[in-house]
Every structure is written in C-alpha cells, then in structure tokens.
Short mmCIF file of C-alpha atoms in Angstrom, two decimals:
data_model
loop_
_atom_site.label_atom_id
_atom_site.label_comp_id
_atom_site.label_asym_id
_atom_site.label_seq_id
_atom_site.Cartn_x
_atom_site.Cartn_y
_atom_site.Cartn_z
CA MET A 1 10.81 -24.40 -22.68
CA PRO A 2 7.87 -24.12 -20.22
CA ALA A 3 5.13 -21.59 -20.79
CA ARG A 4 5.32 -18.52 -18.59
CA MET A 5 2.53 -17.35 -16.33
CA LYS A 6 0.87 -14.08 -17.17
CA LYS A 7 0.91 -11.38 -14.50
CA ALA A 8 -2.88 -11.48 -14.33
CA ASP A 9 -2.72 -15.19 -13.39
CA LEU A 10 -0.40 -14.72 -10.38
CA PRO A 11 -1.90 -15.19 -6.90
CA THR A 12 -2.77 -12.01 -5.01
CA ARG A 13 -3.30 -10.98 -1.40
CA THR A 14 -4.45 -7.89 0.48
CA CYS A 15 -1.90 -6.03 2.59
CA LEU A 16 -2.78 -6.00 6.31
CA ALA A 17 -1.40 -2.48 6.78
CA CYS A 18 -2.65 -0.48 3.80
CA GLY A 19 -5.43 -2.74 2.45
CA ARG A 20 -4.15 -2.70 -1.13
CA PRO A 21 -3.91 -5.87 -3.20
CA PHE A 22 -0.45 -7.12 -4.12
CA ALA A 23 0.72 -9.97 -6.34
CA TRP A 24 3.16 -12.84 -5.89
CA ARG A 25 6.83 -12.06 -6.47
CA LYS A 26 9.69 -14.40 -7.28
CA LYS A 27 11.56 -13.38 -4.10
CA TRP A 28 8.57 -14.61 -2.02
CA GLU A 29 8.52 -18.02 -3.75
CA ARG A 30 9.65 -20.05 -0.72
CA ASP A 31 7.60 -18.26 1.93
CA TRP A 32 4.47 -16.98 0.15
CA ALA A 33 2.34 -18.49 2.93
CA MET A 34 3.99 -16.15 5.46
CA VAL A 35 3.85 -12.91 3.42
CA LYS A 36 1.36 -10.45 4.96
CA TYR A 37 2.50 -7.01 3.81
CA CYS A 38 3.06 -5.55 0.35
CA SER A 39 6.25 -3.72 1.27
CA GLU A 40 8.85 -3.17 3.95
CA ARG A 41 7.30 0.22 4.66
CA CYS A 42 3.91 -1.35 5.43
CA ARG A 43 5.52 -4.01 7.61
CA ARG A 44 7.35 -1.37 9.66
CA SER A 45 4.33 0.94 9.97
CA ARG A 46 2.13 -1.92 11.18
CA ARG A 47 4.59 -2.75 13.98
CA ALA A 48 4.87 0.90 15.06
CA ALA A 49 1.09 1.22 15.33
CA ARG A 50 0.85 -1.53 17.93
#
C-alpha cells in the first residue's frame, strides 16, 4: 500500500477573489492547473465584480 501524503505537504495556492490560501483537493486532481478560486462563492463574486 502506498504511503499517503500529509495535508501539510499538499500544494497550495492563493485565491484570486479573497486572497486566502487554499490547498489541493482530490476533486481538482485533473485540472489543478486551471483552479484559481478557493470556492464557488469566490468564483461567482469575482465575475460579478467585473
């Protein structure tokens, strides 16, 4: 069985809308390069501000 990664070792980014850091999630595995926002709420609020 492979060793699991610790949460502290996961890659992180800064949200473009709120500026908070967020960590990699399994659901973003295929498109991590395209993830810009920490949540759906931040993604929607960023679009409304434009």
